[in-house]
PDB file of C-alpha atoms in Angstrom:
ATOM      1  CA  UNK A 294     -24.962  12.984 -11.113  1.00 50.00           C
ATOM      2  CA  UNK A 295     -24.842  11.453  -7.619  1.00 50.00           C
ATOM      3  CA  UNK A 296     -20.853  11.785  -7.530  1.00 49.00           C
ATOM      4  CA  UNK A 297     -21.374  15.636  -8.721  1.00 47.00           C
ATOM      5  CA  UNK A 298     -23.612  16.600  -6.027  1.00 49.00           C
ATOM      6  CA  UNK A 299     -21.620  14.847  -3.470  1.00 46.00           C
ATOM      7  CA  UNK A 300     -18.647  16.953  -4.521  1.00 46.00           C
ATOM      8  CA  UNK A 301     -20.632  20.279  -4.404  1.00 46.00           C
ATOM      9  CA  UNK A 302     -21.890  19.969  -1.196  1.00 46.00           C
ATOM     10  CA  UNK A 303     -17.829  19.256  -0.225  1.00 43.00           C
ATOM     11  CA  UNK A 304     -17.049  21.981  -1.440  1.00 45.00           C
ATOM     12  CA  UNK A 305     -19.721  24.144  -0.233  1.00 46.00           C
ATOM     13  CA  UNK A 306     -18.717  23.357   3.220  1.00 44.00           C
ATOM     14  CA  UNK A 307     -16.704  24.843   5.941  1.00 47.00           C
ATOM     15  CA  UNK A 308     -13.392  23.946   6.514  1.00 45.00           C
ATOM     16  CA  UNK A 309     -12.582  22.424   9.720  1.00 46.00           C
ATOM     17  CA  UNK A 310     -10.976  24.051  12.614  1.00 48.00           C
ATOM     18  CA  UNK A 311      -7.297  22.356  13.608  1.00 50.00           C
ATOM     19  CA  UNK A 312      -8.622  21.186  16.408  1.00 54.00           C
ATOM     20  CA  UNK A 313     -11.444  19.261  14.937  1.00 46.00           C
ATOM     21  CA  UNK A 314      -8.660  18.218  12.339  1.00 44.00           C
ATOM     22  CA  UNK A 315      -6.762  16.963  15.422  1.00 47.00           C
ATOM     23  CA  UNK A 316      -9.613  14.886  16.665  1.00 49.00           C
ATOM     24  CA  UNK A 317     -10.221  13.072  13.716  1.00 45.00           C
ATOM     25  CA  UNK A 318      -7.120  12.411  12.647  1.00 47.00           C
ATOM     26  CA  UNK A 319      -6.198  10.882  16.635  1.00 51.00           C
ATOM     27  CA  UNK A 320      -9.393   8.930  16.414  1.00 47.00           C
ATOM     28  CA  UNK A 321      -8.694   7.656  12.813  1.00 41.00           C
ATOM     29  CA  UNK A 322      -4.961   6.668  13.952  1.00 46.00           C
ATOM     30  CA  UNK A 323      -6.390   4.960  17.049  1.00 48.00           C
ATOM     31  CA  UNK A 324      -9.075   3.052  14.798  1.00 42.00           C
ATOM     32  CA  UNK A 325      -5.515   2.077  12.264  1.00 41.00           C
ATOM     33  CA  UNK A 326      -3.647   0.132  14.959  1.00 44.00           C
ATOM     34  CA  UNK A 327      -3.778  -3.258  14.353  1.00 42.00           C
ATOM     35  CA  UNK A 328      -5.052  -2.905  10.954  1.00 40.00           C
ATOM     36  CA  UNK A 329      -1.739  -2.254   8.677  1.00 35.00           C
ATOM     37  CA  UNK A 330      -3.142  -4.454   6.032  1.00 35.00           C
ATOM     38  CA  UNK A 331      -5.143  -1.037   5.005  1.00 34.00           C
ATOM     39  CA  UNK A 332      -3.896   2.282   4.796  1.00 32.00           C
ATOM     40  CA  UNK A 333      -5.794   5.454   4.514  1.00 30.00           C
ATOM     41  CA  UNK A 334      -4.677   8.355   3.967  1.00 32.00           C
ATOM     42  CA  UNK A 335      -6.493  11.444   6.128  1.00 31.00           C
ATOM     43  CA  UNK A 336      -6.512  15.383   6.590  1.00 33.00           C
ATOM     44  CA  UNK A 337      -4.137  16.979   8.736  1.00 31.00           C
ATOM     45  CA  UNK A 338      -3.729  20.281   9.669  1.00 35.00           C
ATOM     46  CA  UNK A 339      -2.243  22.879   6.990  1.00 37.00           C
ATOM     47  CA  UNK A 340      -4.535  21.194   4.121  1.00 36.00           C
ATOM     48  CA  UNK A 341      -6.923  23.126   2.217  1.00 43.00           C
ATOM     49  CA  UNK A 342     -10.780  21.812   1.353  1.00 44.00           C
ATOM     50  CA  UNK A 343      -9.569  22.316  -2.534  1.00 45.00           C
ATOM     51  CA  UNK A 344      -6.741  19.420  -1.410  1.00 44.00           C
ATOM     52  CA  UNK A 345      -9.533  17.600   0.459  1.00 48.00           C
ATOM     53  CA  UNK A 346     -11.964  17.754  -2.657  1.00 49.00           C
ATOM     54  CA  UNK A 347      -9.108  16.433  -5.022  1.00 45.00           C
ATOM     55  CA  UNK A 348      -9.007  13.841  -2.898  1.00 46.00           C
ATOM     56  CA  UNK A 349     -12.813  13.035  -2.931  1.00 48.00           C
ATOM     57  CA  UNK A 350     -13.020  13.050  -6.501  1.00 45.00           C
ATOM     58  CA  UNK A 351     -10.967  10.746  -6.817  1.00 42.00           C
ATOM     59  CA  UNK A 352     -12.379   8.312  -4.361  1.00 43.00           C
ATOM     60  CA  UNK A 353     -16.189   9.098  -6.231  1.00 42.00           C
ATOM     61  CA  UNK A 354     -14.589   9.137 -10.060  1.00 40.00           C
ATOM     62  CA  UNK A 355     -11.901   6.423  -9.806  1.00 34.00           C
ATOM     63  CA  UNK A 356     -12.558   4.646  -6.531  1.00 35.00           C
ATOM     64  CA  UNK A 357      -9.089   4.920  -5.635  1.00 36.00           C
ATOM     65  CA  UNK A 358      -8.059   7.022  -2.572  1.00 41.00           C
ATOM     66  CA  UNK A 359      -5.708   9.386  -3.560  1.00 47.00           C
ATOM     67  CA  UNK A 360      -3.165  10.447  -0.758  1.00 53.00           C
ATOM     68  CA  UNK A 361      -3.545  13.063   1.598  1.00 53.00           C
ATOM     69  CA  UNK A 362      -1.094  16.151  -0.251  1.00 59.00           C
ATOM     70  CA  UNK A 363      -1.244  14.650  -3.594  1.00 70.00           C
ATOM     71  CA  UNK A 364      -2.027  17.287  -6.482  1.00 81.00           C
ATOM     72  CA  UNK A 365      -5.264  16.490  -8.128  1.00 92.00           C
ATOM     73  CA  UNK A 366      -4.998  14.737 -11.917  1.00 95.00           C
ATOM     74  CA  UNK A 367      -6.572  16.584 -14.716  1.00 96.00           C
ATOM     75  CA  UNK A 368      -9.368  13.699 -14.690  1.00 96.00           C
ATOM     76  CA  UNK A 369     -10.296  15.363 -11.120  1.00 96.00           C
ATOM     77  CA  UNK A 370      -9.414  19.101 -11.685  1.00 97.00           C
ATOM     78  CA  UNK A 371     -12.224  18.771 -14.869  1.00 97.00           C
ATOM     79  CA  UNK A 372     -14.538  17.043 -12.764  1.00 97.00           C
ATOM     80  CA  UNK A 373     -14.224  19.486  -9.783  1.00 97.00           C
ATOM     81  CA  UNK A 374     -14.948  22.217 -12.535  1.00 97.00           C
ATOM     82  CA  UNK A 375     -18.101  20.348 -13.554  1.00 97.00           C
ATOM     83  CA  UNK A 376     -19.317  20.216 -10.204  1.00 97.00           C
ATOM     84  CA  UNK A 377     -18.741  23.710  -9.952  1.00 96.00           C
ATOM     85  CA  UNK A 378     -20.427  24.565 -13.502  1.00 96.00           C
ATOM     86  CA  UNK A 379     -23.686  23.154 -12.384  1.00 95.00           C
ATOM     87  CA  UNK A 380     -24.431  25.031  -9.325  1.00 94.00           C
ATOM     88  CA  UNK A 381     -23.265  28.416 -10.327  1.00 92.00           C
ATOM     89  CA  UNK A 382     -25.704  30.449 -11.580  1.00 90.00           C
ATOM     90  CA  UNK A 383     -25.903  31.799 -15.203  1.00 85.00           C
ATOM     91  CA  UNK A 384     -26.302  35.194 -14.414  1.00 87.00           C
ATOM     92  CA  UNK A 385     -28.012  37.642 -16.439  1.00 89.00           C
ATOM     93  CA  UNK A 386     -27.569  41.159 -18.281  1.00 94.00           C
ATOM     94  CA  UNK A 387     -28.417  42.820 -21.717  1.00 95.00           C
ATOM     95  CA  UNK A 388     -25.492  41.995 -23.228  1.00 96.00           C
ATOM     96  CA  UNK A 389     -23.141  38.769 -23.631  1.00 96.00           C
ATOM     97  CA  UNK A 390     -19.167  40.288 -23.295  1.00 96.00           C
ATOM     98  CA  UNK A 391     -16.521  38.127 -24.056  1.00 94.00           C
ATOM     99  CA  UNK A 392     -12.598  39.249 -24.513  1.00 93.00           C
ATOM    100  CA  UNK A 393      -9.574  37.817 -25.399  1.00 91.00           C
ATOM    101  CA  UNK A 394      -6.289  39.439 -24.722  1.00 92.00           C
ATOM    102  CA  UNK A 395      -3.139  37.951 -26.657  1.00 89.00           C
ATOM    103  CA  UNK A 396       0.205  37.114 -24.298  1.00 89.00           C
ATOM    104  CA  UNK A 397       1.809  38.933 -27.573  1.00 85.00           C
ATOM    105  CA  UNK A 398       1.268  42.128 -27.111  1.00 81.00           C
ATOM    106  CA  UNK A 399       1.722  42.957 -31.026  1.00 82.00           C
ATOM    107  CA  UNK A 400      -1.837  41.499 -31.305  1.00 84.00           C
ATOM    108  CA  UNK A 401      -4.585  43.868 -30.042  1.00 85.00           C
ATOM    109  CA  UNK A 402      -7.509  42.871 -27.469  1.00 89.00           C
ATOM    110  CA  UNK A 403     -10.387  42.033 -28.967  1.00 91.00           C
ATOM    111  CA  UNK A 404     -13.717  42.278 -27.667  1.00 93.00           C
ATOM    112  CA  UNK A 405     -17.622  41.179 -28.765  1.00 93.00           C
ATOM    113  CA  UNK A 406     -21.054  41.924 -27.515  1.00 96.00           C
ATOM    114  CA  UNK A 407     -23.516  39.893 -28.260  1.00 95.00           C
ATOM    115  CA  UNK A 408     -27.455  40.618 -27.303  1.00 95.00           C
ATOM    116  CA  UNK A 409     -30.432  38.447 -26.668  1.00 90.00           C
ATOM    117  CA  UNK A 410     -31.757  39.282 -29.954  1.00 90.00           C
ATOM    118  CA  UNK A 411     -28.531  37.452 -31.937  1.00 89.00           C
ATOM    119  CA  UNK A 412     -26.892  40.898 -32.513  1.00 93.00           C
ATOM    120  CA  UNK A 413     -23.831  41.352 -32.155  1.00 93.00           C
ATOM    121  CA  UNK A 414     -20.661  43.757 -32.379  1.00 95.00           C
ATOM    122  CA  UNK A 415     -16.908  43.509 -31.967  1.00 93.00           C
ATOM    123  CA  UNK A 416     -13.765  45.779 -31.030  1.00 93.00           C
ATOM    124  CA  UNK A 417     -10.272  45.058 -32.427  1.00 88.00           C
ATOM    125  CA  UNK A 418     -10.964  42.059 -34.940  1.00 84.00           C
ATOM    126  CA  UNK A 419      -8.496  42.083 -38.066  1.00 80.00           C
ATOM    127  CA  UNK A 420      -9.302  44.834 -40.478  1.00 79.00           C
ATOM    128  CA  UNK A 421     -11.358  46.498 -38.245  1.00 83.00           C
ATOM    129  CA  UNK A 422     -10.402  49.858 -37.099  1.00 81.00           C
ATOM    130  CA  UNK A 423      -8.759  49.969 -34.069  1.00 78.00           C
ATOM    131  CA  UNK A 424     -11.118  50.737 -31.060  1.00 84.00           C
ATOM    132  CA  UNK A 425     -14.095  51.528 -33.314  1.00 91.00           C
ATOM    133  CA  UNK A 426     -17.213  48.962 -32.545  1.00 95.00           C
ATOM    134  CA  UNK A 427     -18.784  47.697 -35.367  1.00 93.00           C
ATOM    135  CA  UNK A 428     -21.759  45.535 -36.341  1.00 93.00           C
ATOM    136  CA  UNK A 429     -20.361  41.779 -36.585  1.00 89.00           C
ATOM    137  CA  UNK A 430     -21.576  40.313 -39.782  1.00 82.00           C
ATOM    138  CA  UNK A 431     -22.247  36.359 -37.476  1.00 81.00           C
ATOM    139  CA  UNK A 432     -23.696  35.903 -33.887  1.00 87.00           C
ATOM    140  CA  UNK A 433     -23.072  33.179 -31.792  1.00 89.00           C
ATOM    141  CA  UNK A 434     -21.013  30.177 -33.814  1.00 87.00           C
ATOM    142  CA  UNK A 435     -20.629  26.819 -32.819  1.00 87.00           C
ATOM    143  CA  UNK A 436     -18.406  24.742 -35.091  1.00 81.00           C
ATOM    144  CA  UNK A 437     -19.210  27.588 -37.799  1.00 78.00           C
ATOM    145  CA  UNK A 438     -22.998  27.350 -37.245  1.00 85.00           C
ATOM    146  CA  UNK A 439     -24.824  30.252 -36.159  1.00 87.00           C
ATOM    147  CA  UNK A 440     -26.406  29.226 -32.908  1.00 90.00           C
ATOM    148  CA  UNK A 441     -28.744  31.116 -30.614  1.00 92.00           C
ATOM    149  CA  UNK A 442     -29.151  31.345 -26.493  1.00 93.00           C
ATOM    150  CA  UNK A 443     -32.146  29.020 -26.712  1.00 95.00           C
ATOM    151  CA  UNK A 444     -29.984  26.839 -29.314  1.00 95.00           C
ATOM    152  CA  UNK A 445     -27.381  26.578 -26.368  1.00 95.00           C
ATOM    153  CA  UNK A 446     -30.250  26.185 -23.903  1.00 95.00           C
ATOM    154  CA  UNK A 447     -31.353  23.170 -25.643  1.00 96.00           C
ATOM    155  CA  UNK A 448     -27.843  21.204 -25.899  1.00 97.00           C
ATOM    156  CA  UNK A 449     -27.770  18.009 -24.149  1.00 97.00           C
ATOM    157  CA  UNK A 450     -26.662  17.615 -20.477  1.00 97.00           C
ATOM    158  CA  UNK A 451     -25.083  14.284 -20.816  1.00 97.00           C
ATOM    159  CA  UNK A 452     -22.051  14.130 -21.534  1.00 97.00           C
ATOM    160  CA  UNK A 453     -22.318  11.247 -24.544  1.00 96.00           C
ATOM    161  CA  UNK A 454     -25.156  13.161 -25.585  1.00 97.00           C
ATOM    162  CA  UNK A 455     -23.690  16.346 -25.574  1.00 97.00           C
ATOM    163  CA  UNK A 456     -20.851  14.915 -27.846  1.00 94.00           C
ATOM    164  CA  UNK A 457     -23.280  13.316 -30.521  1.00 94.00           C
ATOM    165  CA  UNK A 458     -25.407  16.395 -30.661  1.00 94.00           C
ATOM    166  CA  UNK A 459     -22.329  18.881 -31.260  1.00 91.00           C
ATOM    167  CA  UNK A 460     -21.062  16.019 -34.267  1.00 88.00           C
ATOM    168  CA  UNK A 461     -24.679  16.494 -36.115  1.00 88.00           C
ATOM    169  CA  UNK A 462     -24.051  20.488 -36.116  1.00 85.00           C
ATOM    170  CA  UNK A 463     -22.938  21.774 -39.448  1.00 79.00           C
ATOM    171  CA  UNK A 464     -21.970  24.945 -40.904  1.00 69.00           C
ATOM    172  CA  UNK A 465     -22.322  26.276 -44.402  1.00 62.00           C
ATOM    173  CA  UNK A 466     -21.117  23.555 -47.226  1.00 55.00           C
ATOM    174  CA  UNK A 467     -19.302  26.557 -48.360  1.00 47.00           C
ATOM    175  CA  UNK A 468     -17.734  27.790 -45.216  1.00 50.00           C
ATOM    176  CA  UNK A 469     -16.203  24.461 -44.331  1.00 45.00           C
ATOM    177  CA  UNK A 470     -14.388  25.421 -41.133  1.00 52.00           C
ATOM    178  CA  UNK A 471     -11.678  24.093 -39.410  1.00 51.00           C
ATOM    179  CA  UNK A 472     -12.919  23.503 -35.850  1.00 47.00           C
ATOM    180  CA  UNK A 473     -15.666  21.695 -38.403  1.00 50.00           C
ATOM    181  CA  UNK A 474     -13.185  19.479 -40.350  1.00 51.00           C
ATOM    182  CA  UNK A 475     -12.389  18.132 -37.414  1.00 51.00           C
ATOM    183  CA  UNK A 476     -13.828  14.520 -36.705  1.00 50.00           C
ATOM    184  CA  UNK A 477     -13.506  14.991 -32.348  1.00 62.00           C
ATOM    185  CA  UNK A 478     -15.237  17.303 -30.112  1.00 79.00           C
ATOM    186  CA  UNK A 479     -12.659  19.286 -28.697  1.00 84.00           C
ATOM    187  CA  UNK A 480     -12.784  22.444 -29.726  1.00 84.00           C
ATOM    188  CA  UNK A 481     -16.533  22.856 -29.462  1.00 88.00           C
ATOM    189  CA  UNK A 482     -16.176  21.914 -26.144  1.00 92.00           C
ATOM    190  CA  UNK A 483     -13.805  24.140 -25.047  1.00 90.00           C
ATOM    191  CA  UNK A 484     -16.424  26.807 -26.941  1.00 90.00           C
ATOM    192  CA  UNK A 485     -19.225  25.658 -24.446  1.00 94.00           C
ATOM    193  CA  UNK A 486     -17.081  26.043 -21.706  1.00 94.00           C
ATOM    194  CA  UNK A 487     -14.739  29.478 -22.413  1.00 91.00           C
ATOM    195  CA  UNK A 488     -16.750  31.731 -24.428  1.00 91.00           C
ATOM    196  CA  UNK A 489     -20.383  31.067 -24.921  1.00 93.00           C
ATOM    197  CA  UNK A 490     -23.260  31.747 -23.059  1.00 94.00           C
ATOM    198  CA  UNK A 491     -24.051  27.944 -21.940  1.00 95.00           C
ATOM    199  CA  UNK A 492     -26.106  26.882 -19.271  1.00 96.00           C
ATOM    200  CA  UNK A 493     -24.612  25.066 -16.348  1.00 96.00           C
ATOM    201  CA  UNK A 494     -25.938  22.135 -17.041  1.00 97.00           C
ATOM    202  CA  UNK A 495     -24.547  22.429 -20.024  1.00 97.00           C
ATOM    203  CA  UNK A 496     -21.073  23.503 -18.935  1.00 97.00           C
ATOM    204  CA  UNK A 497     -20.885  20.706 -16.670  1.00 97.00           C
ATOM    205  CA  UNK A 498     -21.430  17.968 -19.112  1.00 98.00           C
ATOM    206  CA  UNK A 499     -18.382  19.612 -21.258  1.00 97.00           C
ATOM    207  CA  UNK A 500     -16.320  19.695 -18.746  1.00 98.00           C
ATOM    208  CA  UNK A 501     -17.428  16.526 -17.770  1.00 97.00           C
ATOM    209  CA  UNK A 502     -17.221  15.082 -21.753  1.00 96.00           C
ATOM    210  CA  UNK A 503     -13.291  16.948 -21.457  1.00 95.00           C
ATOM    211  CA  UNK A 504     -12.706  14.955 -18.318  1.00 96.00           C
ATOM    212  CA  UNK A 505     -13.257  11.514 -20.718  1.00 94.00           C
ATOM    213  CA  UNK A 506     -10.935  12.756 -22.896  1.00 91.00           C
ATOM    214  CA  UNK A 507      -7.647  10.007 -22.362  1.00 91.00           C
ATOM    215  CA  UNK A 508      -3.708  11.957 -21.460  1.00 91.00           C
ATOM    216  CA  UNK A 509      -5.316  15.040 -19.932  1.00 94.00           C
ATOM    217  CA  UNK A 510      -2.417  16.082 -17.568  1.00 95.00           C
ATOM    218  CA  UNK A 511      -2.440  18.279 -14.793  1.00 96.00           C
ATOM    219  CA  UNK A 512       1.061  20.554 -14.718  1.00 94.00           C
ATOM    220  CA  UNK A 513       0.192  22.407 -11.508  1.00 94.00           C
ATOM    221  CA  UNK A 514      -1.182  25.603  -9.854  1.00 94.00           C
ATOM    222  CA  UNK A 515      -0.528  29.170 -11.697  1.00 94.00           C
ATOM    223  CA  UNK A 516      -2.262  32.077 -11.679  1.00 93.00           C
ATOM    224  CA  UNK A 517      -5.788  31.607 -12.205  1.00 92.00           C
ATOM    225  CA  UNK A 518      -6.247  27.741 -11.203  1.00 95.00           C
ATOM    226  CA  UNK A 519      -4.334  24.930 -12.283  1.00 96.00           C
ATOM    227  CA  UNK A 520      -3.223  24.596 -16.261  1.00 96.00           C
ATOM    228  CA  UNK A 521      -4.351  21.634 -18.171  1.00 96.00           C
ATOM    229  CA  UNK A 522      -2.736  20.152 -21.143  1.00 93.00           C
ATOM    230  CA  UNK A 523      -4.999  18.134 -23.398  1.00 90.00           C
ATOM    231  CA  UNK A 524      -3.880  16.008 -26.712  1.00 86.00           C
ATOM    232  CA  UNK A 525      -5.983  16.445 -29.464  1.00 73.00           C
ATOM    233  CA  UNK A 526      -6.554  14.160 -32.190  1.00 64.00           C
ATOM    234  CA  UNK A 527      -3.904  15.813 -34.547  1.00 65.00           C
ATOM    235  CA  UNK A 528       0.065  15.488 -34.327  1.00 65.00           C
ATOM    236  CA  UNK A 529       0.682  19.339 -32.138  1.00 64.00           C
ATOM    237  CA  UNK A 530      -2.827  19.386 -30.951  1.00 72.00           C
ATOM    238  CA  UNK A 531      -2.324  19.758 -27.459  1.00 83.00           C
ATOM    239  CA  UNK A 532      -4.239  22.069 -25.604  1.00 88.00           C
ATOM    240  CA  UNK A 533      -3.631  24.284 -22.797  1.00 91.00           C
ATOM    241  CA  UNK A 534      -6.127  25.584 -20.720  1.00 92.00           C
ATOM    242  CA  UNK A 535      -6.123  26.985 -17.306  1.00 96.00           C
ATOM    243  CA  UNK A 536      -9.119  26.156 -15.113  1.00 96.00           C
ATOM    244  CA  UNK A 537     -10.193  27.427 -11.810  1.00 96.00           C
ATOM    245  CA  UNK A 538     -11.785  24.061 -10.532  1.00 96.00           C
ATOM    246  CA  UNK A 539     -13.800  26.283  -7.669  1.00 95.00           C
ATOM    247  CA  UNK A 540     -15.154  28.763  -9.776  1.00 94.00           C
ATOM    248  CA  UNK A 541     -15.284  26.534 -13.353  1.00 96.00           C
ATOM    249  CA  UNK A 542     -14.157  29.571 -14.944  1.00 94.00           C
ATOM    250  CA  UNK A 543     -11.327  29.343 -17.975  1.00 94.00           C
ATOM    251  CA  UNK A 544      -9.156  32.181 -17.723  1.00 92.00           C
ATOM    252  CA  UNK A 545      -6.449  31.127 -20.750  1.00 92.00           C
ATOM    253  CA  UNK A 546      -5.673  28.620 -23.240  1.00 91.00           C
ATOM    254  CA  UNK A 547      -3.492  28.440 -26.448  1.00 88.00           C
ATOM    255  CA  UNK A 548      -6.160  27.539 -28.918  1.00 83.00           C
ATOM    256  CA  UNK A 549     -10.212  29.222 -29.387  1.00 78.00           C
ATOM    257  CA  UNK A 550     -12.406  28.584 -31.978  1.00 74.00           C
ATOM    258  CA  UNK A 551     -12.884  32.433 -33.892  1.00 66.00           C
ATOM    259  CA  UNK A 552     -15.910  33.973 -34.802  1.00 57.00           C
ATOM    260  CA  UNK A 553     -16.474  31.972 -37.980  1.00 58.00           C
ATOM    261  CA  UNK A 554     -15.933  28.818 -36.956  1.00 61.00           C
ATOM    262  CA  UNK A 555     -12.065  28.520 -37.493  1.00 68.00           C
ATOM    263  CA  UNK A 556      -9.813  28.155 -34.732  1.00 73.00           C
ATOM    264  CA  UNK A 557      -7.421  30.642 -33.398  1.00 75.00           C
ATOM    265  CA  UNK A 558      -4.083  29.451 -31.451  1.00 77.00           C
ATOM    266  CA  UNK A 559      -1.004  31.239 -29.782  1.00 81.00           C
ATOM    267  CA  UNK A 560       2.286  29.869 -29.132  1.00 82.00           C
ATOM    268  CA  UNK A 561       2.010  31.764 -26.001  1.00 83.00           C
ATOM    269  CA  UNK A 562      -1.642  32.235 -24.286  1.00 89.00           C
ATOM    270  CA  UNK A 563      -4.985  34.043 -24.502  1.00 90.00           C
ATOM    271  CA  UNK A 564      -6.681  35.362 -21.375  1.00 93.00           C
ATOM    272  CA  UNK A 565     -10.232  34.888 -22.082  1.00 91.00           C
ATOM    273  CA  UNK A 566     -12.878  36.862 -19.783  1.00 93.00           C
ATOM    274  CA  UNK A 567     -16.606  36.600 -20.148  1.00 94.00           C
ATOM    275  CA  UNK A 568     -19.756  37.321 -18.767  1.00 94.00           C
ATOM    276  CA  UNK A 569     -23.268  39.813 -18.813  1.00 95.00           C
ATOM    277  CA  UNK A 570     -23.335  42.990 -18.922  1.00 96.00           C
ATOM    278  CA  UNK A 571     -25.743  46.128 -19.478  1.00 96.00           C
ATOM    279  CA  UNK A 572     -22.962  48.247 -20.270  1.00 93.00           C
ATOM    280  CA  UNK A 573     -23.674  48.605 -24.008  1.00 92.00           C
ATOM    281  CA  UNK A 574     -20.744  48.350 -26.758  1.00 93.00           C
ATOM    282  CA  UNK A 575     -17.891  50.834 -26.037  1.00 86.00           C
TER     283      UNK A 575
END
């Protein structure tokens, strides 16, 4: 955790002035001369702190200084996010509001409410009528178990352990579901960290257990942080996600895991937005 907390107090910082940028940088290049055998890279002016926390991450997760400009790997964008996921607050309201909105427009939004007592209604799920909220006949699933908020609560916040605890959770012998079949953790971890209510703890040891996961690739900044591509265990498995490492929030990604358990997936994207609310099912 020590390499975390480094990281969020980075973060959580001021950025410097150019002048102090200056300073540093003429005092760093004064300390260089006569020492070629080592090169550092350091901050100039024009960097941001995101650029400045890529590169710390990689100095605390890899031990390898990453140069001064160079785009953060996926390794370091996950591992930002983690840092980020355990000192943001879980926030509170009556109601848990998640909705996903198709690239394909042909598909309609769908949204779900889900309260503290394990209720829980949706808006725009197939054969439903379109815009009328009704009762959802599951609550909160987890590789198609039903799970509760102190069920999430009570995940593990190591990584490892997070990974063997979601691999003992089964659903219904009956309801085999895909995200189920499955023999990696994937899936369920994108669950923990895109649509249910986890705890940051919690969040941080998926995205954490994601950063683990071996080819993650980074493809660059778009609109709402920088989009991820992760292989999956399966031939065509590759996930994309976009991640705001400051905020740890996902805002889309190509595959989520559906009410029962199974596992949705677009050849385009799905915005996902989430969070409390007292505004009751509409």
């Amino acid at each position: 955790m020590d390499d975390l907390n480094t990281l969020a107090t980075l973060l959580t910082k001021p950025e410097p002035s150019s002048e102090a940028i200056t300073r540093s940088r003429e005092r760093l290049q004064d300390r260089a001369r006569g020492r070629a055998r080592r090169r550092i890279g350091w901050l100039v002016p024009g960097l941001g702190l995101a650029t400045a926390a890529a590169a710390a991450v990689a100095v605390i997760a890899t031990g390898v200084v990453t140069p001064a400009g160079a785009p953060a790997s996926g390794r370091e964008v996950l591992l930002m996010a983690a840092a980020s996921a355990e000192r943001t607050p879980q926030g509170s309201g009556t109601y848990w509001h998640v909705e996903r909105e198709w690239s394909n427009v042909e598909i309609p939004r769908v949204e779900s409410w889900t309260g503290r007592d394990g209720r829980r209604w949706t808006k725009g799920e197939p054969g439903d009528s379109p815009d009328v909220v009704v009762p959802a006949r599951t609550t909160l699933m987890l590789k198609g178990a039903e799970v509760s908020f102190e069920d999430l609560e009570r995940l593990p916040a190591d990584p490892e352990a997070l990974k063997a605890r979601i691999a003992e959770i089964k659903g219904p012998d009956s309801d085999m579901s895909e995200s189920e079949q499955r023999d990696d953790s994937l899936f369920p971890l994108m669950a923990l960290i895109s649509e249910l209510p986890t705890p940051p703890e919690v969040r941080s040891a998926a995205f954490r257990a994601l950063a683990a996961t071996p080819g993650v690739e980074n493809t660059g900044a778009v609109e709402g942080g920088q989009e991820l591509l992760i292989p999956g265990s399966e031939e065509g498995d590759e996930t994309k996600l976009v991640v705001d490492p400051e905020t740890a929030q996902v805002s889309r990604t190509n595959f989520l895991i559906t009410a029962e358990g199974g596992v949705a997936s677009s050849n385009g994207s799905i915005r996902v937005t989430t969070g409390w609310t007292d505004q009751p099912p509409q």
